[in-house]
PDB file of C-alpha atoms in Angstrom:
ATOM      1  CA  MET A   1    -104.081 -61.283 -42.469  1.00 59.00           C
ATOM      2  CA  LYS A   2    -102.423 -59.058 -45.031  1.00 66.00           C
ATOM      3  CA  ILE A   3    -102.557 -55.327 -44.355  1.00 68.00           C
ATOM      4  CA  GLU A   4    -103.758 -53.724 -47.567  1.00 71.00           C
ATOM      5  CA  SER A   5    -104.934 -50.403 -46.174  1.00 78.00           C
ATOM      6  CA  HIS A   6    -104.561 -48.297 -43.069  1.00 85.00           C
ATOM      7  CA  ARG A   7    -108.170 -49.304 -42.356  1.00 88.00           C
ATOM      8  CA  ASP A   8    -106.901 -52.846 -41.707  1.00 88.00           C
ATOM      9  CA  LEU A   9    -104.680 -51.657 -38.857  1.00 92.00           C
ATOM     10  CA  ILE A  10    -106.259 -52.245 -35.454  1.00 94.00           C
ATOM     11  CA  VAL A  11    -104.382 -49.248 -34.059  1.00 96.00           C
ATOM     12  CA  TRP A  12    -106.038 -47.044 -36.703  1.00 96.00           C
ATOM     13  CA  GLN A  13    -109.474 -48.534 -35.923  1.00 97.00           C
ATOM     14  CA  LYS A  14    -109.048 -47.971 -32.190  1.00 98.00           C
ATOM     15  CA  SER A  15    -107.776 -44.446 -32.839  1.00 98.00           C
ATOM     16  CA  MET A  16    -110.928 -43.725 -34.810  1.00 98.00           C
ATOM     17  CA  ASP A  17    -112.991 -45.067 -31.887  1.00 98.00           C
ATOM     18  CA  MET A  18    -111.102 -42.707 -29.590  1.00 98.00           C
ATOM     19  CA  VAL A  19    -111.888 -39.729 -31.839  1.00 98.00           C
ATOM     20  CA  VAL A  20    -115.596 -40.571 -31.682  1.00 98.00           C
ATOM     21  CA  GLN A  21    -115.406 -40.810 -27.887  1.00 98.00           C
ATOM     22  CA  ILE A  22    -113.641 -37.439 -27.683  1.00 98.00           C
ATOM     23  CA  TYR A  23    -116.331 -35.834 -29.817  1.00 98.00           C
ATOM     24  CA  GLN A  24    -119.015 -37.343 -27.585  1.00 98.00           C
ATOM     25  CA  LEU A  25    -117.281 -36.182 -24.406  1.00 97.00           C
ATOM     26  CA  THR A  26    -116.819 -32.619 -25.633  1.00 97.00           C
ATOM     27  CA  THR A  27    -120.463 -32.076 -26.563  1.00 96.00           C
ATOM     28  CA  ASN A  28    -121.171 -30.941 -23.010  1.00 91.00           C
ATOM     29  CA  PHE A  29    -118.170 -28.649 -22.612  1.00 96.00           C
ATOM     30  CA  PRO A  30    -119.087 -24.991 -22.009  1.00 96.00           C
ATOM     31  CA  ALA A  31    -119.712 -22.949 -25.159  1.00 94.00           C
ATOM     32  CA  THR A  32    -116.907 -20.615 -24.087  1.00 95.00           C
ATOM     33  CA  GLU A  33    -114.464 -23.480 -24.687  1.00 94.00           C
ATOM     34  CA  ILE A  34    -115.372 -24.059 -28.355  1.00 93.00           C
ATOM     35  CA  TYR A  35    -112.245 -22.255 -29.618  1.00 93.00           C
ATOM     36  CA  ARG A  36    -110.079 -23.317 -26.707  1.00 95.00           C
ATOM     37  CA  ILE A  37    -109.915 -26.799 -25.182  1.00 97.00           C
ATOM     38  CA  THR A  38    -112.670 -28.285 -27.366  1.00 97.00           C
ATOM     39  CA  SER A  39    -110.866 -27.268 -30.522  1.00 97.00           C
ATOM     40  CA  GLN A  40    -107.482 -28.382 -29.191  1.00 97.00           C
ATOM     41  CA  ILE A  41    -108.575 -31.808 -27.978  1.00 98.00           C
ATOM     42  CA  THR A  42    -110.526 -32.679 -31.112  1.00 98.00           C
ATOM     43  CA  ARG A  43    -107.644 -31.609 -33.386  1.00 98.00           C
ATOM     44  CA  ALA A  44    -105.144 -33.617 -31.354  1.00 98.00           C
ATOM     45  CA  ALA A  45    -107.406 -36.688 -31.363  1.00 98.00           C
ATOM     46  CA  ILE A  46    -108.053 -36.503 -35.115  1.00 98.00           C
ATOM     47  CA  SER A  47    -104.324 -36.238 -35.746  1.00 97.00           C
ATOM     48  CA  VAL A  48    -103.679 -39.724 -34.313  1.00 97.00           C
ATOM     49  CA  PRO A  49    -105.453 -41.846 -36.955  1.00 97.00           C
ATOM     50  CA  ALA A  50    -104.769 -39.240 -39.653  1.00 95.00           C
ATOM     51  CA  ASN A  51    -100.997 -39.563 -39.255  1.00 92.00           C
ATOM     52  CA  ILE A  52    -101.203 -43.357 -39.152  1.00 90.00           C
ATOM     53  CA  ALA A  53    -103.209 -43.305 -42.377  1.00 89.00           C
ATOM     54  CA  GLU A  54    -101.137 -40.651 -44.118  1.00 81.00           C
ATOM     55  CA  ASP A  55     -97.825 -42.415 -44.029  1.00 72.00           C
ATOM     56  CA  HIS A  56     -99.279 -45.882 -44.523  1.00 62.00           C
ATOM     57  CA  ALA A  57    -100.814 -44.587 -47.757  1.00 65.00           C
ATOM     58  CA  ARG A  58     -97.516 -43.027 -48.845  1.00 64.00           C
ATOM     59  CA  GLY A  59     -95.665 -46.307 -48.600  1.00 63.00           C
ATOM     60  CA  SER A  60     -92.528 -44.442 -47.614  1.00 65.00           C
ATOM     61  CA  SER A  61     -89.449 -45.752 -45.857  1.00 72.00           C
ATOM     62  CA  LYS A  62     -89.598 -47.438 -42.489  1.00 78.00           C
ATOM     63  CA  ASN A  63     -87.868 -44.439 -40.890  1.00 78.00           C
ATOM     64  CA  ASP A  64     -90.511 -42.089 -42.316  1.00 83.00           C
ATOM     65  CA  TYR A  65     -93.313 -44.372 -41.134  1.00 82.00           C
ATOM     66  CA  ALA A  66     -91.745 -44.563 -37.674  1.00 88.00           C
ATOM     67  CA  HIS A  67     -91.597 -40.754 -37.674  1.00 88.00           C
ATOM     68  CA  PHE A  68     -95.311 -40.466 -38.502  1.00 88.00           C
ATOM     69  CA  LEU A  69     -96.076 -42.972 -35.744  1.00 92.00           C
ATOM     70  CA  SER A  70     -94.040 -40.817 -33.395  1.00 94.00           C
ATOM     71  CA  ILE A  71     -96.145 -37.799 -34.393  1.00 95.00           C
ATOM     72  CA  SER A  72     -99.294 -39.870 -33.785  1.00 96.00           C
ATOM     73  CA  LYS A  73     -98.057 -40.772 -30.317  1.00 97.00           C
ATOM     74  CA  GLY A  74     -97.362 -37.125 -29.546  1.00 97.00           C
ATOM     75  CA  SER A  75    -100.888 -36.199 -30.617  1.00 98.00           C
ATOM     76  CA  LEU A  76    -102.228 -39.031 -28.495  1.00 98.00           C
ATOM     77  CA  MET A  77    -100.437 -37.672 -25.431  1.00 98.00           C
ATOM     78  CA  GLU A  78    -101.786 -34.195 -26.207  1.00 98.00           C
ATOM     79  CA  THR A  79    -105.275 -35.691 -26.300  1.00 98.00           C
ATOM     80  CA  GLU A  80    -104.706 -37.340 -22.934  1.00 98.00           C
ATOM     81  CA  THR A  81    -103.436 -34.075 -21.459  1.00 98.00           C
ATOM     82  CA  PHE A  82    -106.432 -32.078 -22.688  1.00 98.00           C
ATOM     83  CA  LEU A  83    -108.774 -34.788 -21.422  1.00 98.00           C
ATOM     84  CA  MET A  84    -107.187 -34.678 -17.966  1.00 98.00           C
ATOM     85  CA  LEU A  85    -107.389 -30.880 -18.038  1.00 97.00           C
ATOM     86  CA  ALA A  86    -111.109 -31.141 -18.806  1.00 97.00           C
ATOM     87  CA  VAL A  87    -111.476 -33.357 -15.729  1.00 98.00           C
ATOM     88  CA  ARG A  88    -109.556 -30.845 -13.599  1.00 98.00           C
ATOM     89  CA  LEU A  89    -111.776 -28.037 -14.910  1.00 97.00           C
ATOM     90  CA  ASN A  90    -114.846 -30.129 -13.990  1.00 97.00           C
ATOM     91  CA  TYR A  91    -116.094 -30.225 -17.585  1.00 97.00           C
ATOM     92  CA  LEU A  92    -116.460 -33.971 -17.106  1.00 96.00           C
ATOM     93  CA  SER A  93    -115.866 -36.460 -14.341  1.00 97.00           C
ATOM     94  CA  LEU A  94    -113.025 -38.930 -14.131  1.00 97.00           C
ATOM     95  CA  ASP A  95    -115.624 -41.685 -14.462  1.00 98.00           C
ATOM     96  CA  GLN A  96    -116.748 -40.177 -17.769  1.00 97.00           C
ATOM     97  CA  ALA A  97    -113.136 -39.936 -18.987  1.00 98.00           C
ATOM     98  CA  ASN A  98    -111.903 -43.344 -17.801  1.00 98.00           C
ATOM     99  CA  SER A  99    -113.011 -45.361 -20.814  1.00 98.00           C
ATOM    100  CA  THR A 100    -111.259 -42.978 -23.189  1.00 98.00           C
ATOM    101  CA  LEU A 101    -108.177 -42.800 -20.973  1.00 98.00           C
ATOM    102  CA  SER A 102    -107.967 -46.605 -21.032  1.00 98.00           C
ATOM    103  CA  LEU A 103    -108.290 -46.577 -24.809  1.00 98.00           C
ATOM    104  CA  ILE A 104    -105.527 -43.961 -25.028  1.00 98.00           C
ATOM    105  CA  THR A 105    -103.240 -46.216 -22.963  1.00 98.00           C
ATOM    106  CA  GLU A 106    -104.013 -49.156 -25.232  1.00 98.00           C
ATOM    107  CA  ILE A 107    -103.395 -47.132 -28.405  1.00 98.00           C
ATOM    108  CA  SER A 108    -100.144 -45.782 -26.956  1.00 98.00           C
ATOM    109  CA  LYS A 109     -98.865 -49.313 -26.388  1.00 98.00           C
ATOM    110  CA  MET A 110     -99.920 -50.329 -29.886  1.00 97.00           C
ATOM    111  CA  ILE A 111     -98.159 -47.369 -31.517  1.00 96.00           C
ATOM    112  CA  THR A 112     -94.994 -48.068 -29.514  1.00 96.00           C
ATOM    113  CA  SER A 113     -95.066 -51.731 -30.500  1.00 95.00           C
ATOM    114  CA  LEU A 114     -95.751 -51.001 -34.173  1.00 91.00           C
ATOM    115  CA  ARG A 115     -92.987 -48.403 -34.286  1.00 91.00           C
ATOM    116  CA  TYR A 116     -90.536 -50.837 -32.696  1.00 92.00           C
ATOM    117  CA  ARG A 117     -91.431 -53.612 -35.172  1.00 89.00           C
ATOM    118  CA  ILE A 118     -91.081 -51.272 -38.135  1.00 85.00           C
ATOM    119  CA  LEU A 119     -87.678 -50.010 -37.055  1.00 87.00           C
ATOM    120  CA  LYS A 120     -86.496 -53.523 -36.229  1.00 88.00           C
ATOM    121  CA  SER A 121     -87.485 -54.978 -39.622  1.00 79.00           C
TER     122      SER A 121
END
């Protein structure tokens, strides 16, 4: 299948799924966290597919694309960190977070693989 748009990338699609899950998980965070962890985790999560899309749309060099993928991976790890912090703060249980944590692991592997293939080509 030819990739014509960032929307064709499975890693982008899964990243969008993760963002939706993060939004769903944060709906029950305390109101006092709206400008703290809730804001941080949603911004980090949104940054993952946004950076994948941004450089794919630019059609820039492979080094630039690899750089944007690296930024996406950093945002993904931020998301994971904030999610684990939310578990530690008892804003949600590990059971509630597990599905999203598994998705984060999967996306991380996909970004690493895509970045490697781009740099190798």
